[in-house]
XYZ file of C-alpha atoms in Angstrom:
650
model
C 143.276 132.003 82.552
C 142.591 131.639 79.006
C 145.411 128.474 78.638
C 146.408 127.891 82.271
C 149.277 128.983 81.918
C 150.375 126.838 79.319
C 149.518 128.293 75.790
C 151.141 124.937 74.510
C 150.019 122.206 76.306
C 147.490 123.573 75.799
C 146.471 123.943 71.896
C 148.156 120.131 72.501
C 145.502 118.350 74.396
C 142.144 120.825 73.769
C 141.682 121.523 70.202
C 141.723 118.392 68.720
C 137.953 118.609 68.159
C 135.161 115.401 68.284
C 137.756 113.258 69.912
C 138.806 116.030 72.057
C 135.070 115.326 74.235
C 135.231 111.857 77.742
C 131.330 111.255 76.638
C 129.189 110.946 74.216
C 130.518 112.789 70.638
C 129.382 112.085 66.557
C 131.004 110.461 63.854
C 130.245 113.108 62.297
C 133.572 116.005 63.324
C 133.190 118.793 65.419
C 129.202 117.995 65.087
C 128.464 120.027 68.478
C 124.244 119.190 68.797
C 124.952 115.335 70.741
C 127.500 116.636 73.447
C 125.751 120.075 74.711
C 122.212 117.913 74.863
C 123.890 115.589 77.142
C 125.806 118.633 78.954
C 121.787 120.061 79.175
C 120.838 116.247 80.298
C 124.180 116.141 82.570
C 122.857 119.490 84.336
C 119.610 117.929 85.362
C 120.124 115.251 87.171
C 123.378 117.141 88.580
C 126.242 116.191 87.256
C 128.324 113.999 84.544
C 128.640 110.496 87.047
C 124.341 110.722 87.698
C 124.210 109.573 83.855
C 126.228 106.799 84.212
C 124.413 102.895 83.232
C 120.642 102.514 83.447
C 118.077 101.750 81.481
C 117.389 103.579 77.996
C 113.842 103.928 78.234
C 114.509 106.690 80.878
C 116.179 108.451 79.329
C 114.016 108.663 76.431
C 111.676 108.951 78.800
C 113.094 112.373 80.410
C 114.533 113.737 76.761
C 110.567 114.026 75.109
C 108.005 113.215 77.755
C 107.566 109.228 76.565
C 106.086 106.741 79.068
C 108.096 103.422 78.059
C 107.596 99.624 79.003
C 109.867 96.624 79.016
C 108.560 94.397 77.298
C 110.519 90.803 77.598
C 110.170 88.606 73.676
C 109.316 85.175 74.859
C 106.287 87.110 76.756
C 104.765 88.162 73.355
C 101.764 86.295 72.693
C 101.043 87.525 69.139
C 104.190 88.560 67.421
C 102.211 89.657 64.350
C 99.917 91.611 65.786
C 102.905 93.157 68.111
C 104.852 93.914 64.563
C 101.450 95.325 62.879
C 100.807 97.322 66.048
C 103.658 97.898 67.457
C 107.213 97.331 65.699
C 105.319 99.531 62.454
C 105.154 102.394 64.165
C 107.968 103.208 65.506
C 109.311 106.872 64.922
C 105.698 107.439 64.640
C 104.467 107.433 68.107
C 106.412 104.531 69.249
C 110.260 104.364 70.446
C 112.160 100.834 70.533
C 115.424 100.117 72.139
C 116.706 96.597 72.120
C 119.607 94.162 75.154
C 120.243 90.893 75.877
C 120.631 90.994 79.767
C 123.963 89.649 81.306
C 123.551 85.742 82.334
C 124.123 85.425 86.068
C 127.064 82.837 86.402
C 127.500 79.345 88.064
C 130.221 79.362 90.872
C 131.458 76.599 88.232
C 131.203 79.073 84.991
C 133.972 81.761 83.984
C 133.465 85.221 83.125
C 135.106 85.581 79.490
C 137.621 87.745 79.254
C 135.727 90.711 77.486
C 132.402 91.554 79.344
C 130.287 91.515 76.254
C 130.122 90.149 73.452
C 127.693 87.415 72.937
C 128.557 85.128 69.491
C 127.190 87.295 65.924
C 128.711 90.313 67.274
C 125.703 91.295 69.731
C 127.145 92.748 73.248
C 125.602 91.574 76.083
C 123.765 94.473 78.490
C 123.802 96.769 76.270
C 121.361 98.806 74.021
C 121.036 99.059 70.248
C 118.465 101.137 68.896
C 115.530 99.932 66.309
C 115.244 102.286 63.034
C 112.800 101.705 60.905
C 111.036 97.831 59.927
C 110.002 97.382 56.477
C 107.620 94.829 54.972
C 109.481 93.271 51.089
C 107.940 90.494 49.242
C 106.733 88.703 52.742
C 109.143 89.249 54.564
C 109.501 91.480 57.693
C 113.100 93.780 58.803
C 114.667 95.386 60.591
C 117.356 97.924 60.851
C 119.224 99.004 64.459
C 121.596 100.810 65.384
C 124.533 100.640 67.974
C 124.770 104.122 69.292
C 128.800 103.351 70.156
C 129.201 103.447 65.957
C 130.884 100.608 65.878
C 130.274 96.279 66.022
C 127.016 95.063 64.491
C 125.502 91.884 64.051
C 126.884 88.981 61.672
C 124.114 86.219 61.509
C 122.349 86.333 57.974
C 121.414 89.885 56.523
C 124.982 91.240 58.057
C 126.389 93.156 55.939
C 128.220 90.830 52.902
C 126.616 88.260 53.742
C 124.954 85.539 51.343
C 121.345 86.301 51.980
C 122.384 90.068 49.544
C 122.882 88.284 46.299
C 119.117 87.967 45.376
C 117.644 89.847 43.093
C 115.727 91.882 44.854
C 118.772 92.806 46.974
C 119.505 96.731 45.671
C 115.670 96.701 45.926
C 115.267 95.696 50.206
C 118.302 98.182 50.973
C 116.787 100.958 49.074
C 113.525 100.303 50.999
C 115.481 100.854 53.825
C 117.458 103.467 53.596
C 120.279 101.672 53.659
C 124.169 101.428 52.358
C 126.726 98.833 54.091
C 129.613 100.230 56.205
C 130.639 100.204 59.498
C 128.324 102.045 61.838
C 127.014 100.422 64.028
C 123.603 100.066 62.329
C 122.352 96.359 60.321
C 119.392 94.622 60.004
C 118.188 91.806 61.550
C 114.617 89.957 60.362
C 111.815 89.969 62.296
C 112.434 86.029 63.394
C 116.442 85.940 64.024
C 115.667 89.627 66.028
C 112.595 87.597 68.085
C 115.659 84.185 68.626
C 118.776 86.799 68.886
C 117.815 89.675 71.874
C 115.598 89.695 74.980
C 114.211 92.477 76.074
C 112.620 95.100 74.074
C 112.275 98.814 75.225
C 108.938 100.769 74.553
C 108.349 104.098 74.586
C 105.210 105.817 73.425
C 105.415 109.428 72.470
C 102.520 112.296 72.828
C 101.440 114.451 70.228
C 99.020 117.287 71.019
C 96.165 115.295 71.070
C 97.028 114.313 74.942
C 97.122 116.338 78.136
C 98.970 115.252 81.204
C 97.440 115.526 84.805
C 100.241 113.826 87.849
C 100.159 114.436 91.116
C 102.679 113.654 94.410
C 102.630 113.469 97.240
C 105.019 112.017 100.465
C 104.128 109.039 101.845
C 105.190 107.985 105.059
C 105.003 103.630 104.861
C 104.753 101.079 108.233
C 107.534 99.843 109.808
C 110.106 97.822 108.260
C 109.021 94.701 108.961
C 104.818 95.971 107.812
C 103.324 93.621 105.438
C 102.382 94.241 102.011
C 99.658 95.761 101.146
C 97.134 98.257 100.183
C 96.049 100.748 103.068
C 98.983 103.225 102.780
C 97.865 105.871 99.635
C 95.335 105.600 97.114
C 94.773 107.815 94.307
C 91.372 108.874 92.422
C 90.975 109.543 89.244
C 87.843 111.843 88.180
C 87.317 111.449 84.293
C 83.909 113.184 81.985
C 84.382 110.710 79.434
C 85.216 108.028 78.496
C 88.841 107.894 76.906
C 92.653 105.820 76.686
C 94.295 106.342 79.266
C 97.961 105.962 80.668
C 98.190 105.712 84.605
C 102.661 106.343 85.435
C 103.177 105.444 89.693
C 106.542 106.790 89.697
C 108.766 108.282 92.345
C 111.449 110.889 92.401
C 114.373 110.441 90.421
C 117.382 109.835 92.246
C 120.249 109.373 90.606
C 122.165 113.211 91.954
C 120.468 111.982 95.188
C 121.100 108.916 96.066
C 123.147 109.630 98.750
C 120.174 110.888 100.706
C 117.783 108.513 99.247
C 116.976 106.481 102.606
C 118.693 102.876 103.269
C 115.225 101.688 101.307
C 114.551 100.765 97.471
C 111.463 100.393 96.715
C 108.717 98.950 93.921
C 106.000 100.320 93.197
C 102.482 98.023 92.228
C 98.897 100.047 91.432
C 95.223 98.033 90.680
C 93.169 100.591 89.192
C 89.306 100.227 89.769
C 85.863 101.595 88.877
C 83.741 103.362 91.114
C 80.041 102.600 90.697
C 77.582 105.801 90.087
C 75.269 106.148 92.823
C 71.949 105.408 92.228
C 69.158 106.218 93.630
C 69.151 103.658 96.597
C 72.627 104.954 97.044
C 72.080 108.082 97.003
C 68.864 107.535 99.801
C 72.213 105.978 101.990
C 73.231 109.782 103.354
C 69.951 111.285 105.910
C 69.889 114.995 105.776
C 71.300 115.387 108.673
C 74.403 113.160 106.928
C 74.376 110.815 109.228
C 75.401 107.361 107.492
C 72.655 104.954 107.074
C 72.490 101.054 105.654
C 72.570 100.348 102.070
C 68.534 99.904 100.579
C 70.245 97.127 98.119
C 73.586 95.015 98.016
C 76.855 96.627 97.962
C 78.069 96.684 93.687
C 81.357 94.055 93.275
C 84.720 96.061 92.496
C 84.850 96.659 89.232
C 89.053 95.864 88.776
C 90.775 97.934 85.341
C 93.334 96.244 85.494
C 97.435 96.265 87.729
C 100.379 97.790 86.787
C 102.727 96.145 84.049
C 105.418 95.084 86.045
C 108.616 93.726 84.324
C 110.860 93.513 87.467
C 111.623 95.225 90.419
C 113.195 98.104 91.648
C 111.967 99.715 89.180
C 111.646 103.921 88.989
C 108.044 103.606 87.427
C 104.551 100.711 86.989
C 102.845 101.945 83.941
C 99.136 100.721 82.387
C 97.949 102.005 79.843
C 93.189 101.151 79.687
C 90.155 102.708 78.692
C 88.111 104.787 81.077
C 84.674 103.191 80.079
C 82.782 106.310 81.203
C 83.397 109.238 82.979
C 82.775 109.145 86.197
C 85.639 108.738 89.010
C 88.383 105.280 88.889
C 90.658 105.120 92.459
C 93.796 104.023 92.505
C 95.353 101.904 94.513
C 99.126 101.225 95.766
C 101.564 99.210 96.499
C 105.015 99.775 97.826
C 107.236 96.838 98.741
C 110.882 97.864 100.192
C 114.392 95.681 100.884
C 117.192 96.919 102.760
C 119.445 98.383 100.764
C 122.320 100.218 102.580
C 122.864 100.688 106.884
C 120.952 102.537 108.284
C 123.638 104.944 109.693
C 125.004 104.975 105.982
C 124.683 108.773 105.800
C 126.918 109.667 108.845
C 129.240 106.730 108.297
C 129.979 108.065 105.176
C 129.843 112.277 105.062
C 133.234 112.373 106.082
C 134.503 110.573 102.942
C 132.602 113.178 100.777
C 133.518 117.231 100.110
C 130.980 118.598 102.668
C 130.641 122.282 99.602
C 129.401 120.701 96.727
C 127.609 117.744 100.155
C 124.981 120.677 101.240
C 123.994 121.800 97.451
C 122.863 118.035 96.042
C 121.103 118.538 99.726
C 119.603 121.822 99.274
C 118.593 119.852 95.432
C 117.227 116.782 96.673
C 114.785 119.198 99.358
C 113.495 121.801 96.306
C 113.328 117.560 93.841
C 110.978 116.780 97.163
C 108.964 120.332 97.605
C 106.940 118.758 94.067
C 104.900 116.944 96.760
C 101.753 118.193 97.397
C 102.030 117.934 101.110
C 105.307 119.011 100.846
C 105.865 120.749 104.773
C 108.174 123.984 103.717
C 108.917 124.936 107.810
C 110.657 121.366 108.833
C 113.576 121.960 106.107
C 115.055 124.691 108.455
C 118.013 126.174 105.550
C 118.518 123.060 103.802
C 115.106 124.683 101.202
C 116.794 126.867 99.381
C 114.492 130.787 98.479
C 113.654 131.785 95.090
C 116.374 133.198 94.047
C 114.524 136.949 92.835
C 113.794 137.468 96.621
C 117.163 138.771 96.810
C 117.263 141.307 94.275
C 117.048 145.406 95.359
C 116.118 145.238 98.076
C 118.874 145.189 101.747
C 118.614 142.683 103.863
C 117.189 144.820 106.676
C 114.197 145.786 104.350
C 112.624 141.638 103.265
C 112.893 141.759 106.559
C 110.654 144.752 107.579
C 108.852 143.541 104.723
C 108.832 139.971 106.053
C 107.944 140.868 109.626
C 104.816 143.231 108.749
C 103.691 140.174 106.648
C 103.549 137.701 109.485
C 101.916 140.066 111.527
C 99.273 140.795 109.203
C 98.743 137.756 108.947
C 98.337 136.961 112.856
C 96.659 139.476 113.425
C 93.847 138.556 110.583
C 93.532 135.033 111.796
C 93.178 136.301 115.066
C 89.600 138.314 114.141
C 88.182 135.339 112.085
C 89.491 132.460 115.509
C 88.963 134.601 118.875
C 90.655 133.283 121.867
C 88.199 131.068 123.348
C 86.885 132.851 127.337
C 86.451 130.371 130.230
C 84.272 128.715 131.563
C 83.007 131.247 133.791
C 83.001 133.660 131.244
C 80.943 131.404 128.862
C 78.467 130.613 131.888
C 78.095 134.959 132.207
C 77.248 135.457 128.904
C 74.751 132.583 129.066
C 73.185 133.749 132.045
C 73.137 138.084 131.030
C 71.759 136.682 127.464
C 69.033 134.455 129.128
C 68.129 137.862 131.527
C 68.049 140.046 128.248
C 65.984 137.823 125.507
C 63.054 134.702 126.603
C 63.059 134.102 122.744
C 63.263 130.644 121.409
C 67.158 131.489 120.022
C 68.697 132.282 123.425
C 68.338 129.123 124.350
C 69.683 127.172 121.472
C 72.893 125.840 122.309
C 76.097 127.188 120.948
C 76.939 123.905 120.155
C 78.094 123.268 116.661
C 76.325 120.526 114.750
C 77.146 119.024 111.774
C 74.294 119.927 109.333
C 75.742 123.404 109.765
C 78.894 122.769 108.046
C 78.815 122.994 104.037
C 81.792 121.489 103.233
C 81.533 117.230 103.635
C 81.920 115.642 107.518
C 82.449 111.991 107.819
C 80.363 111.815 111.652
C 81.070 109.900 114.692
C 79.367 106.181 115.368
C 76.332 106.722 117.288
C 75.224 105.213 120.163
C 72.942 101.779 120.620
C 69.546 102.706 120.308
C 69.555 105.308 118.538
C 68.137 105.450 115.298
C 71.311 105.706 113.132
C 72.192 102.419 115.105
C 68.866 100.337 114.479
C 69.045 101.841 110.264
C 73.064 100.424 110.048
C 71.633 97.602 111.731
C 69.367 97.010 109.063
C 68.853 94.446 106.435
C 68.110 95.474 102.447
C 64.017 95.452 103.351
C 64.517 97.135 106.345
C 63.686 94.488 108.325
C 66.178 93.734 111.694
C 69.433 91.987 110.948
C 70.250 88.505 112.367
C 72.229 88.592 115.899
C 70.979 92.571 116.856
C 69.596 92.876 120.546
C 66.447 94.801 119.375
C 64.010 92.392 119.030
C 61.181 92.475 116.799
C 59.244 94.416 119.565
C 61.766 97.079 119.258
C 60.063 99.431 117.039
C 56.687 98.919 118.387
C 56.900 100.438 121.782
C 54.843 102.844 123.017
C 55.830 105.987 122.583
C 57.475 107.807 125.563
C 58.040 104.254 127.060
C 61.111 102.222 128.064
C 63.310 100.117 126.875
C 63.665 96.746 128.565
C 67.696 96.491 130.351
C 67.684 100.282 129.491
C 66.242 101.901 132.132
C 70.155 103.320 133.322
C 71.023 104.161 130.517
C 67.393 106.234 129.650
C 68.407 109.978 130.631
C 71.803 109.589 127.134
C 70.162 112.003 124.464
C 69.772 110.305 120.881
C 70.614 112.688 119.075
C 73.406 113.838 120.990
C 76.667 112.400 119.511
C 78.944 113.728 122.416
C 77.049 111.877 125.047
C 79.097 109.842 127.338
C 78.366 106.550 128.861
C 80.293 104.556 130.783
C 78.273 100.946 130.755
C 81.402 99.186 133.642
C 80.282 102.420 136.397
C 77.566 101.679 139.130
C 74.737 103.129 140.447
C 74.761 106.801 141.960
C 78.007 106.874 140.159
C 76.976 109.174 137.659
C 77.373 112.088 139.120
C 80.766 112.196 140.208
C 81.913 111.452 136.021
C 79.593 115.439 135.371
C 81.078 117.851 135.149
C 80.575 121.300 137.370
C 78.008 122.256 135.821
C 75.956 118.839 134.954
C 76.718 118.261 131.455
C 78.165 115.596 130.466
C 82.438 114.826 130.797
C 83.213 115.290 127.281
C 86.745 114.338 125.050
C 89.735 116.679 125.369
C 91.663 115.290 123.604
C 95.762 115.743 124.715
C 97.859 116.406 122.916
C 95.215 118.327 119.817
C 94.412 122.191 119.577
C 92.413 123.251 116.842
C 94.050 125.653 113.947
C 92.007 127.571 114.109
C 91.848 129.106 117.946
C 94.381 127.259 119.406
C 92.481 125.989 121.605
C 91.473 122.473 122.843
C 89.033 120.363 120.753
C 86.810 119.783 123.851
C 84.198 116.642 123.088
C 84.540 116.608 118.155
C 87.963 117.008 117.381
C 87.377 117.568 113.842
C 90.604 116.456 111.620
C 90.592 117.138 108.170
C 91.983 114.317 105.624
C 92.969 115.474 102.390
C 96.413 115.874 101.801
C 97.153 119.612 101.889
C 96.603 119.474 105.095
C 99.140 117.785 106.800
C 97.719 117.370 110.338
C 95.120 119.688 110.247
C 92.363 120.172 113.214
C 89.388 121.801 113.849
C 87.293 121.967 117.665
C 83.833 122.408 117.516
C 82.886 126.105 117.364
C 86.282 126.724 114.190
C 84.111 123.824 112.171
C 81.119 125.940 112.302
C 82.421 128.480 111.073
C 82.752 127.776 107.063
C 86.002 128.785 106.666
C 88.199 125.771 105.304
C 88.166 125.054 101.797
C 85.165 123.501 101.036
C 85.779 120.218 99.226
C 87.841 119.673 102.019
C 86.945 115.769 104.012
C 86.829 115.486 108.307
C 86.711 113.128 110.200
C 84.789 113.825 113.558
C 86.858 112.434 116.299
C 84.193 111.861 119.745
C 86.214 109.963 122.416
C 90.124 110.679 123.462
C 90.535 107.874 121.942
C 90.175 108.455 118.796
C 93.029 110.224 118.999
C 95.177 106.956 119.128
C 93.796 105.751 116.211
C 95.132 108.294 114.056
C 98.823 108.721 115.560
C 99.557 106.107 113.819
C 101.531 101.973 114.331
C 105.235 103.630 116.094
C 107.719 105.557 116.365
C 109.961 103.882 112.661
C 105.732 104.772 111.141
C 107.166 108.852 111.581
C 110.904 107.524 110.915
C 111.648 109.832 107.695
C 113.797 106.638 106.170
C 110.288 105.312 105.641
C 109.226 108.393 103.531
C 109.247 107.519 99.806
C 107.657 110.637 97.148
C 105.126 109.069 94.547
C 103.173 110.679 91.923
C 100.826 109.636 90.031
C 100.299 110.389 86.026
C 97.399 110.340 83.755
C 97.695 111.061 80.075
C 94.007 111.398 78.702
C 92.840 112.928 75.852
C 92.873 116.943 75.086
C 88.788 116.355 75.227
C 88.628 114.448 78.649
C 91.677 115.971 80.493
C 92.121 113.836 84.383
C 91.272 115.309 87.576
C 93.689 113.790 90.465
C 93.554 113.013 94.722
C 95.500 111.891 96.681
C 94.470 110.007 100.077
C 97.432 109.469 102.273
C 95.905 106.845 105.406
C 95.432 108.373 108.646
C 97.298 106.659 111.522
C 95.677 103.393 111.648
C 92.115 104.204 111.202
C 90.788 101.237 108.713
C 93.656 98.487 110.023
C 91.734 98.602 113.883
C 88.636 98.832 112.472
C 88.646 95.156 110.754
C 90.358 93.579 113.615
C 87.134 94.841 116.087
C 85.091 93.742 113.156
C 86.372 90.217 113.851
C 86.442 90.379 117.146
C 83.077 91.066 117.961
């Protein structure tokens, strides 16, 4: 069906060279590179409809890997410096565009029939490219092009204008590599350029001397009416030496996936802080057992290196160019603003109007795009996640299923070997009796409970009970004296060994070092036996609703919750934590009370609504000899907010 059943009609309509192209085309007939690039770009975004409108700078970013920013000409504080440092580098490591936004019309104003021409022949809401910048006879000129290939500036220095009637006119034409013609190109003097154009799109290019590091995360923001604040996600950047850097915080491009992008539109913001280098004093703020002690010197004020450039709301990304002044770690605090752009039920209300075939394929591509996040949960996507094409090659489905089942069973057996099921309490008691009978050594009498000092990787210990060594050290000033307003008097430290504190006789059985000790301040005297388990030990938290991801049992006592972004909702009990099988660079928080579970769950049902999820990524460009390591951190429930509220109450 080469001619679609009608060769004459095919020759009449299709064989017209470049004139038959619907979209981009070259001014030179039958030149094919322009439509081929456009077709590849359309494939990248899903279809041609996704290429309609938008900022030219975003297209430049996609095609070149540049980082683009929008600048208002009226905000240029030093136009001489902008000319020397920026415009004179056009075509080297800078690309520039410019446009005049269409003004918002009042009710009393009438819109022109032709949505664009402004005076002097320039179109509004239409981007032009800056091709060349030249200084000639103490004057500054710009060569500019309309990508449509027609329609030019007709002011000063336009083709055939009186300004060209000077003896050095031909020399200027040669310096600009320019010739007159109705081809969409024109010349402007720099002063006229600043007065005429409103916005400049600046794109910074990177050569082989630069390196890029990035990390993408799926972030759950708070409910719709939450305050606009930091605290949902942060990033850390680590470099080994000083380096210039370009930092970009971006959302996923949603042109092709607009139907699945949710009912909110979002705007991003961030601030960069230099993390203080640890000193000998601050290193001593952690005890040998991992307990956080009071700092021995006043905290160092946070050093802000600046914030992202904001040109307009709802942009795909925000950027910042900064010099990282020293080797070390830098913290990027992120804010995510949003507004409801359409109905929450937009998908269900409009799905019947869409092609089911394209709907399914587009959704699969949408899921694939979100899989770039380090914490992407593939198990929750069901059939929406497309499997790699190489999965189905020279093996039948039966062969593949047999292999897959063998892998699943092998993994299950390996996990069972690492984390054997817990024994019942009666079995544990019998084993302890047998061990005590067969061995009189001190080792046999030691409890099997896990203690934080057995862990190779970083754990954040639970708060100490009042009266413990850690609690007292936290309440000390930098000089070691007791903080004003504490419950401890001057004589608290001078008690005779083995003596009791005043008013503390009711709780003297509590061990200062037992992080899981249970205390009921409201209990009456003599009721303590009713609140103990059968073995006589104090009751321990059971963390209802949470199970150990190692052995699968309940987390009795301390629940260790991994806060690394690659381990969403991952917990260990004390026994499994002590095995040291988790990646050593992952941090844990130790949760000792049932109430701690509510802190890690989050605020409300809205926090778990898919509409509150957004995929954001941090890209960091540095010099190749100082590559950056990027890590991310996500909010754990409402721990930080609760601590701030409690500190104000107490």
